PDB file of C-alpha atoms in Angstrom:
ATOM      1  CA  UNK X   1     104.638  71.783  33.904  1.00 65.00           C
ATOM      2  CA  UNK X   2     104.130  68.224  34.599  1.00 61.00           C
ATOM      3  CA  UNK X   3     107.011  66.368  33.762  1.00 89.00           C
ATOM      4  CA  UNK X   4     107.478  62.712  32.277  1.00 93.00           C
ATOM      5  CA  UNK X   5     110.690  61.702  32.179  1.00 94.00           C
ATOM      6  CA  UNK X   6     111.458  58.429  30.293  1.00 95.00           C
ATOM      7  CA  UNK X   7     115.208  57.934  30.299  1.00 88.00           C
ATOM      8  CA  UNK X   8     115.893  55.655  27.746  1.00 89.00           C
ATOM      9  CA  UNK X   9     114.759  57.274  24.545  1.00 91.00           C
ATOM     10  CA  UNK X  10     116.625  55.076  21.617  1.00 95.00           C
ATOM     11  CA  UNK X  11     117.802  51.382  23.016  1.00 95.00           C
ATOM     12  CA  UNK X  12     119.256  48.195  20.856  1.00 97.00           C
ATOM     13  CA  UNK X  13     118.885  44.657  22.599  1.00 97.00           C
ATOM     14  CA  UNK X  14     119.437  41.368  21.778  1.00 97.00           C
ATOM     15  CA  UNK X  15     116.903  38.972  21.803  1.00 97.00           C
ATOM     16  CA  UNK X  16     116.019  37.481  24.854  1.00 97.00           C
ATOM     17  CA  UNK X  17     117.669  39.989  26.517  1.00 97.00           C
ATOM     18  CA  UNK X  18     115.827  42.056  30.526  1.00 97.00           C
ATOM     19  CA  UNK X  19     114.954  45.211  29.107  1.00 97.00           C
ATOM     20  CA  UNK X  20     114.145  47.658  31.389  1.00 97.00           C
ATOM     21  CA  UNK X  21     112.165  50.506  30.266  1.00 97.00           C
ATOM     22  CA  UNK X  22     112.083  53.327  33.411  1.00 96.00           C
ATOM     23  CA  UNK X  23     108.980  56.452  33.651  1.00 97.00           C
ATOM     24  CA  UNK X  24     109.597  59.001  36.248  1.00 97.00           C
ATOM     25  CA  UNK X  25     107.047  61.863  36.622  1.00 94.00           C
ATOM     26  CA  UNK X  26     107.939  65.394  38.944  1.00 92.00           C
ATOM     27  CA  UNK X  27     104.155  66.193  39.972  1.00 82.00           C
ATOM     28  CA  UNK X  28     103.271  63.404  42.688  1.00 84.00           C
ATOM     29  CA  UNK X  29     100.406  62.299  39.744  1.00 86.00           C
ATOM     30  CA  UNK X  30      99.318  58.648  40.838  1.00 87.00           C
ATOM     31  CA  UNK X  31      97.848  56.925  37.513  1.00 90.00           C
ATOM     32  CA  UNK X  32     100.897  55.437  35.526  1.00 93.00           C
ATOM     33  CA  UNK X  33     100.405  54.531  32.100  1.00 94.00           C
ATOM     34  CA  UNK X  34     102.610  52.262  29.367  1.00 97.00           C
ATOM     35  CA  UNK X  35     101.733  52.399  25.379  1.00 96.00           C
ATOM     36  CA  UNK X  36     102.720  50.822  22.784  1.00 96.00           C
ATOM     37  CA  UNK X  37     102.391  52.747  19.339  1.00 95.00           C
ATOM     38  CA  UNK X  38     103.133  50.787  15.778  1.00 94.00           C
ATOM     39  CA  UNK X  39     102.455  52.580  12.608  1.00 89.00           C
ATOM     40  CA  UNK X  40      99.112  51.764  11.852  1.00 86.00           C
ATOM     41  CA  UNK X  41      97.559  50.801  14.789  1.00 90.00           C
ATOM     42  CA  UNK X  42      97.498  54.005  17.178  1.00 90.00           C
ATOM     43  CA  UNK X  43      98.417  54.035  21.116  1.00 92.00           C
ATOM     44  CA  UNK X  44      97.514  50.292  23.109  1.00 93.00           C
ATOM     45  CA  UNK X  45      97.818  50.461  26.604  1.00 93.00           C
ATOM     46  CA  UNK X  46     100.545  47.157  28.120  1.00 96.00           C
ATOM     47  CA  UNK X  47      99.770  48.198  32.054  1.00 95.00           C
ATOM     48  CA  UNK X  48      98.499  51.093  33.830  1.00 93.00           C
ATOM     49  CA  UNK X  49      98.850  51.740  37.756  1.00 93.00           C
ATOM     50  CA  UNK X  50      96.011  53.498  39.744  1.00 88.00           C
ATOM     51  CA  UNK X  51      98.837  53.951  42.493  1.00 89.00           C
ATOM     52  CA  UNK X  52     102.476  52.145  43.920  1.00 91.00           C
ATOM     53  CA  UNK X  53     102.421  48.646  44.487  1.00 90.00           C
ATOM     54  CA  UNK X  54      99.311  48.882  42.684  1.00 91.00           C
ATOM     55  CA  UNK X  55      98.974  47.628  38.808  1.00 93.00           C
ATOM     56  CA  UNK X  56      96.554  46.234  36.098  1.00 92.00           C
ATOM     57  CA  UNK X  57      96.562  44.959  32.808  1.00 94.00           C
ATOM     58  CA  UNK X  58      95.872  47.240  29.751  1.00 91.00           C
ATOM     59  CA  UNK X  59      95.291  45.665  26.587  1.00 90.00           C
ATOM     60  CA  UNK X  60      98.176  44.043  24.999  1.00 95.00           C
ATOM     61  CA  UNK X  61      99.835  42.529  28.746  1.00 96.00           C
ATOM     62  CA  UNK X  62     100.834  39.648  27.514  1.00 96.00           C
ATOM     63  CA  UNK X  63     105.634  39.411  27.485  1.00 96.00           C
ATOM     64  CA  UNK X  64     105.764  42.384  29.815  1.00 97.00           C
ATOM     65  CA  UNK X  65     105.360  42.796  33.510  1.00 97.00           C
ATOM     66  CA  UNK X  66     105.965  46.802  35.702  1.00 97.00           C
ATOM     67  CA  UNK X  67     106.945  47.804  38.431  1.00 96.00           C
ATOM     68  CA  UNK X  68     105.287  50.467  40.796  1.00 96.00           C
ATOM     69  CA  UNK X  69     107.405  50.521  44.570  1.00 95.00           C
ATOM     70  CA  UNK X  70     107.895  54.570  44.270  1.00 95.00           C
ATOM     71  CA  UNK X  71     104.775  57.219  43.068  1.00 94.00           C
ATOM     72  CA  UNK X  72     107.120  59.196  40.844  1.00 95.00           C
ATOM     73  CA  UNK X  73     108.584  56.092  38.888  1.00 96.00           C
ATOM     74  CA  UNK X  74     106.290  53.032  36.642  1.00 97.00           C
ATOM     75  CA  UNK X  75     108.450  50.755  35.230  1.00 97.00           C
ATOM     76  CA  UNK X  76     108.142  48.777  32.058  1.00 97.00           C
ATOM     77  CA  UNK X  77     109.500  44.938  31.671  1.00 97.00           C
ATOM     78  CA  UNK X  78     110.200  42.736  28.793  1.00 97.00           C
ATOM     79  CA  UNK X  79     112.140  39.181  31.332  1.00 94.00           C
ATOM     80  CA  UNK X  80     112.928  38.056  27.290  1.00 97.00           C
ATOM     81  CA  UNK X  81     112.940  40.266  24.382  1.00 97.00           C
ATOM     82  CA  UNK X  82     111.117  39.300  21.755  1.00 97.00           C
ATOM     83  CA  UNK X  83     111.441  41.055  17.900  1.00 97.00           C
ATOM     84  CA  UNK X  84     107.893  41.529  17.706  1.00 97.00           C
ATOM     85  CA  UNK X  85     108.385  44.165  20.243  1.00 98.00           C
ATOM     86  CA  UNK X  86     110.485  46.451  18.592  1.00 98.00           C
ATOM     87  CA  UNK X  87     108.232  49.311  19.353  1.00 97.00           C
ATOM     88  CA  UNK X  88     108.000  52.658  20.820  1.00 96.00           C
ATOM     89  CA  UNK X  89     106.484  53.150  24.166  1.00 97.00           C
ATOM     90  CA  UNK X  90     105.490  55.845  25.707  1.00 96.00           C
ATOM     91  CA  UNK X  91     104.548  56.818  29.281  1.00 96.00           C
ATOM     92  CA  UNK X  92     102.914  58.744  30.978  1.00 94.00           C
ATOM     93  CA  UNK X  93     100.906  59.959  34.329  1.00 91.00           C
ATOM     94  CA  UNK X  94      97.266  61.627  35.254  1.00 87.00           C
ATOM     95  CA  UNK X  95      96.175  63.571  38.030  1.00 75.00           C
ATOM     96  CA  UNK X  96      92.584  60.850  38.819  1.00 69.00           C
ATOM     97  CA  UNK X  97      90.511  64.583  39.754  1.00 64.00           C
ATOM     98  CA  UNK X  98      87.470  65.894  38.222  1.00 52.00           C
ATOM     99  CA  UNK X  99      86.491  65.758  35.110  1.00 53.00           C
ATOM    100  CA  UNK X 100      88.225  63.871  31.869  1.00 53.00           C
ATOM    101  CA  UNK X 101      91.411  63.169  32.593  1.00 70.00           C
ATOM    102  CA  UNK X 102      94.416  64.406  30.702  1.00 82.00           C
ATOM    103  CA  UNK X 103      97.326  61.823  30.418  1.00 88.00           C
ATOM    104  CA  UNK X 104     100.706  64.478  30.378  1.00 89.00           C
ATOM    105  CA  UNK X 105     103.542  61.461  28.168  1.00 93.00           C
ATOM    106  CA  UNK X 106     107.372  61.065  27.862  1.00 94.00           C
ATOM    107  CA  UNK X 107     109.250  61.635  24.803  1.00 92.00           C
ATOM    108  CA  UNK X 108     108.971  58.146  24.306  1.00 94.00           C
ATOM    109  CA  UNK X 109     111.721  54.513  24.252  1.00 95.00           C
ATOM    110  CA  UNK X 110     112.565  53.954  21.038  1.00 95.00           C
ATOM    111  CA  UNK X 111     113.327  49.978  21.382  1.00 97.00           C
ATOM    112  CA  UNK X 112     114.814  47.813  18.494  1.00 97.00           C
ATOM    113  CA  UNK X 113     115.443  44.411  19.051  1.00 97.00           C
ATOM    114  CA  UNK X 114     117.523  42.552  17.033  1.00 96.00           C
TER     115      UNK X 114
ATOM    116  CA  UNK F   1      84.140  47.197  22.284  1.00 69.00           C
ATOM    117  CA  UNK F   2      84.789  50.337  22.912  1.00 76.00           C
ATOM    118  CA  UNK F   3      87.279  51.820  19.484  1.00 86.00           C
ATOM    119  CA  UNK F   4      88.205  55.253  17.591  1.00 92.00           C
ATOM    120  CA  UNK F   5      88.255  54.870  14.150  1.00 94.00           C
ATOM    121  CA  UNK F   6      90.203  57.431  12.320  1.00 96.00           C
ATOM    122  CA  UNK F   7      89.942  56.960   8.823  1.00 95.00           C
ATOM    123  CA  UNK F   8      92.594  58.676   7.336  1.00 94.00           C
ATOM    124  CA  UNK F   9      96.296  57.328   7.417  1.00 94.00           C
ATOM    125  CA  UNK F  10      97.629  59.892   6.255  1.00 96.00           C
ATOM    126  CA  UNK F  11      96.740  63.300   4.324  1.00 96.00           C
ATOM    127  CA  UNK F  12      98.202  66.350   2.669  1.00 97.00           C
ATOM    128  CA  UNK F  13      97.554  69.433   2.436  1.00 97.00           C
ATOM    129  CA  UNK F  14      98.835  72.612   0.592  1.00 97.00           C
ATOM    130  CA  UNK F  15      99.597  75.365   3.472  1.00 97.00           C
ATOM    131  CA  UNK F  16      97.067  78.573   4.332  1.00 97.00           C
ATOM    132  CA  UNK F  17      94.315  75.272   2.979  1.00 97.00           C
ATOM    133  CA  UNK F  18      91.675  74.656   5.444  1.00 97.00           C
ATOM    134  CA  UNK F  19      92.099  71.145   7.458  1.00 97.00           C
ATOM    135  CA  UNK F  20      89.461  68.679   8.079  1.00 97.00           C
ATOM    136  CA  UNK F  21      90.916  65.408  10.176  1.00 98.00           C
ATOM    137  CA  UNK F  22      87.920  62.522  11.159  1.00 97.00           C
ATOM    138  CA  UNK F  23      87.669  60.572  14.378  1.00 97.00           C
ATOM    139  CA  UNK F  24      85.134  58.097  15.345  1.00 95.00           C
ATOM    140  CA  UNK F  25      84.101  56.351  18.152  1.00 91.00           C
ATOM    141  CA  UNK F  26      81.865  53.165  19.027  1.00 86.00           C
ATOM    142  CA  UNK F  27      80.021  53.569  22.253  1.00 68.00           C
ATOM    143  CA  UNK F  28      77.103  54.734  22.422  1.00 64.00           C
ATOM    144  CA  UNK F  29      77.417  56.033  25.802  1.00 72.00           C
ATOM    145  CA  UNK F  30      79.285  60.497  25.384  1.00 72.00           C
ATOM    146  CA  UNK F  31      82.371  59.801  26.301  1.00 82.00           C
ATOM    147  CA  UNK F  32      85.447  62.542  27.205  1.00 87.00           C
ATOM    148  CA  UNK F  33      87.412  63.155  24.009  1.00 91.00           C
ATOM    149  CA  UNK F  34      90.697  64.225  23.377  1.00 93.00           C
ATOM    150  CA  UNK F  35      92.973  65.369  20.607  1.00 96.00           C
ATOM    151  CA  UNK F  36      96.433  64.565  20.839  1.00 95.00           C
ATOM    152  CA  UNK F  37      99.513  65.815  18.326  1.00 96.00           C
ATOM    153  CA  UNK F  38     102.801  64.035  18.443  1.00 95.00           C
ATOM    154  CA  UNK F  39     105.721  65.739  16.511  1.00 92.00           C
ATOM    155  CA  UNK F  40     107.860  63.910  14.911  1.00 85.00           C
ATOM    156  CA  UNK F  41     110.667  62.385  18.028  1.00 80.00           C
ATOM    157  CA  UNK F  42     108.520  63.937  20.601  1.00 83.00           C
ATOM    158  CA  UNK F  43     105.671  62.828  22.995  1.00 86.00           C
ATOM    159  CA  UNK F  44     102.254  63.310  22.565  1.00 92.00           C
ATOM    160  CA  UNK F  45     100.529  67.168  23.677  1.00 92.00           C
ATOM    161  CA  UNK F  46      97.046  67.576  24.494  1.00 91.00           C
ATOM    162  CA  UNK F  47      95.580  69.775  21.844  1.00 94.00           C
ATOM    163  CA  UNK F  48      91.608  69.897  23.508  1.00 92.00           C
ATOM    164  CA  UNK F  49      89.209  68.156  24.801  1.00 91.00           C
ATOM    165  CA  UNK F  50      85.929  68.108  25.380  1.00 90.00           C
ATOM    166  CA  UNK F  51      83.325  66.514  28.175  1.00 83.00           C
ATOM    167  CA  UNK F  52      80.557  68.713  27.790  1.00 82.00           C
ATOM    168  CA  UNK F  53      78.545  71.223  27.235  1.00 85.00           C
ATOM    169  CA  UNK F  54      79.190  73.565  24.220  1.00 87.00           C
ATOM    170  CA  UNK F  55      79.852  70.854  21.452  1.00 90.00           C
ATOM    171  CA  UNK F  56      81.778  72.788  19.417  1.00 95.00           C
ATOM    172  CA  UNK F  57      85.570  73.022  21.334  1.00 94.00           C
ATOM    173  CA  UNK F  58      88.542  75.905  20.661  1.00 95.00           C
ATOM    174  CA  UNK F  59      91.891  74.143  21.425  1.00 92.00           C
ATOM    175  CA  UNK F  60      95.414  75.026  21.173  1.00 87.00           C
ATOM    176  CA  UNK F  61      96.994  77.166  17.512  1.00 90.00           C
ATOM    177  CA  UNK F  62      94.322  77.264  16.769  1.00 94.00           C
ATOM    178  CA  UNK F  63      92.247  74.141  15.807  1.00 96.00           C
ATOM    179  CA  UNK F  64      89.145  73.766  16.910  1.00 97.00           C
ATOM    180  CA  UNK F  65      86.788  70.281  17.234  1.00 97.00           C
ATOM    181  CA  UNK F  66      83.351  70.051  16.821  1.00 96.00           C
ATOM    182  CA  UNK F  67      81.295  66.863  18.611  1.00 93.00           C
ATOM    183  CA  UNK F  68      78.291  65.295  17.661  1.00 93.00           C
ATOM    184  CA  UNK F  69      76.381  62.704  18.995  1.00 89.00           C
ATOM    185  CA  UNK F  70      74.082  61.999  16.309  1.00 89.00           C
ATOM    186  CA  UNK F  71      76.905  60.593  14.007  1.00 91.00           C
ATOM    187  CA  UNK F  72      79.758  59.475  16.533  1.00 91.00           C
ATOM    188  CA  UNK F  73      82.498  62.304  15.687  1.00 94.00           C
ATOM    189  CA  UNK F  74      84.241  64.628  17.084  1.00 96.00           C
ATOM    190  CA  UNK F  75      86.281  65.737  14.208  1.00 97.00           C
ATOM    191  CA  UNK F  76      89.339  68.669  14.217  1.00 98.00           C
ATOM    192  CA  UNK F  77      89.304  71.420  11.462  1.00 98.00           C
ATOM    193  CA  UNK F  78      91.613  74.535  11.073  1.00 97.00           C
ATOM    194  CA  UNK F  79      90.963  77.060   8.588  1.00 97.00           C
ATOM    195  CA  UNK F  80      94.347  78.051   7.351  1.00 97.00           C
ATOM    196  CA  UNK F  81      97.209  75.332   7.970  1.00 97.00           C
ATOM    197  CA  UNK F  82     100.879  76.197   9.100  1.00 96.00           C
ATOM    198  CA  UNK F  83     103.885  73.904   8.182  1.00 95.00           C
ATOM    199  CA  UNK F  84     104.789  73.876  11.461  1.00 94.00           C
ATOM    200  CA  UNK F  85     101.099  71.251  11.980  1.00 96.00           C
ATOM    201  CA  UNK F  86     103.013  68.568   9.839  1.00 96.00           C
ATOM    202  CA  UNK F  87     102.756  65.418  12.551  1.00 96.00           C
ATOM    203  CA  UNK F  88     100.467  62.862  13.246  1.00 96.00           C
ATOM    204  CA  UNK F  89      97.257  62.925  15.259  1.00 97.00           C
ATOM    205  CA  UNK F  90      95.236  61.567  17.839  1.00 96.00           C
ATOM    206  CA  UNK F  91      92.276  61.346  18.476  1.00 96.00           C
ATOM    207  CA  UNK F  92      91.268  59.388  22.255  1.00 93.00           C
ATOM    208  CA  UNK F  93      87.774  58.179  24.212  1.00 89.00           C
ATOM    209  CA  UNK F  94      86.946  58.097  27.185  1.00 82.00           C
ATOM    210  CA  UNK F  95      84.178  56.655  28.926  1.00 73.00           C
ATOM    211  CA  UNK F  96      83.959  57.527  32.518  1.00 69.00           C
ATOM    212  CA  UNK F  97      86.853  59.080  35.071  1.00 60.00           C
ATOM    213  CA  UNK F  98      89.131  57.455  35.366  1.00 61.00           C
ATOM    214  CA  UNK F  99      88.770  55.259  33.004  1.00 70.00           C
ATOM    215  CA  UNK F 100      91.542  54.216  30.141  1.00 78.00           C
ATOM    216  CA  UNK F 101      92.153  55.946  27.257  1.00 85.00           C
ATOM    217  CA  UNK F 102      91.443  54.304  24.216  1.00 88.00           C
ATOM    218  CA  UNK F 103      92.732  55.861  21.128  1.00 92.00           C
ATOM    219  CA  UNK F 104      92.837  55.903  17.338  1.00 93.00           C
ATOM    220  CA  UNK F 105      95.327  54.680  14.965  1.00 94.00           C
ATOM    221  CA  UNK F 106      96.662  58.110  14.089  1.00 95.00           C
ATOM    222  CA  UNK F 107      96.523  59.712  11.432  1.00 96.00           C
ATOM    223  CA  UNK F 108      99.506  61.653   9.874  1.00 96.00           C
ATOM    224  CA  UNK F 109      99.681  65.237   8.853  1.00 97.00           C
ATOM    225  CA  UNK F 110     101.396  66.521   6.018  1.00 97.00           C
ATOM    226  CA  UNK F 111     102.381  70.095   4.702  1.00 97.00           C
ATOM    227  CA  UNK F 112     102.939  71.299   1.382  1.00 95.00           C
ATOM    228  CA  UNK F 113     104.194  74.851   0.502  1.00 90.00           C
TER     229      UNK F 113
END
């Protein structure tokens, strides 16, 4: 089975800190995604990457950046964390084959910004 | 804009009762349709998906969903709910291969003993 691993399950940071959320997948998937999950809002796409060194803005990219230097790793960066970025962050990957493309998700990283 | 609506934020059912979770999508073309489930403390896992063909789709753990083009709906059903089904359920769509997956707001399911 594909595994998507988010190294930090729980983080507490202070306003203004730089935050790195790491995601690693082990099945050579080309596409990777970062979502933010908030109660009543579902999942909203922050950034995605179709392949190494490629990135595309999702629906809510403001305040975030990403890095994809290696195929297996997709990092989400909060340059200067703010309290409104307190949320659950979910990473996902997929292989862009034929048919509907199923995402495989990590367990999530719950970030609290004080 | 493309959107997915799950009108019920929270549903409570008794164990053994039937369940239907509603999902409607906005776009006219037939999308690829999914239901994901998220148990507490875990990531999302795929329950079932619809690409084309038979509009009644069977999924994991006894769940099924029916695509109704005329109603732009993809409702999730289970004839008899188990306590372990308590979780949050997300409907999602995308409209072309490699397209972005758009999620609904989620429905939290509680199961009464």
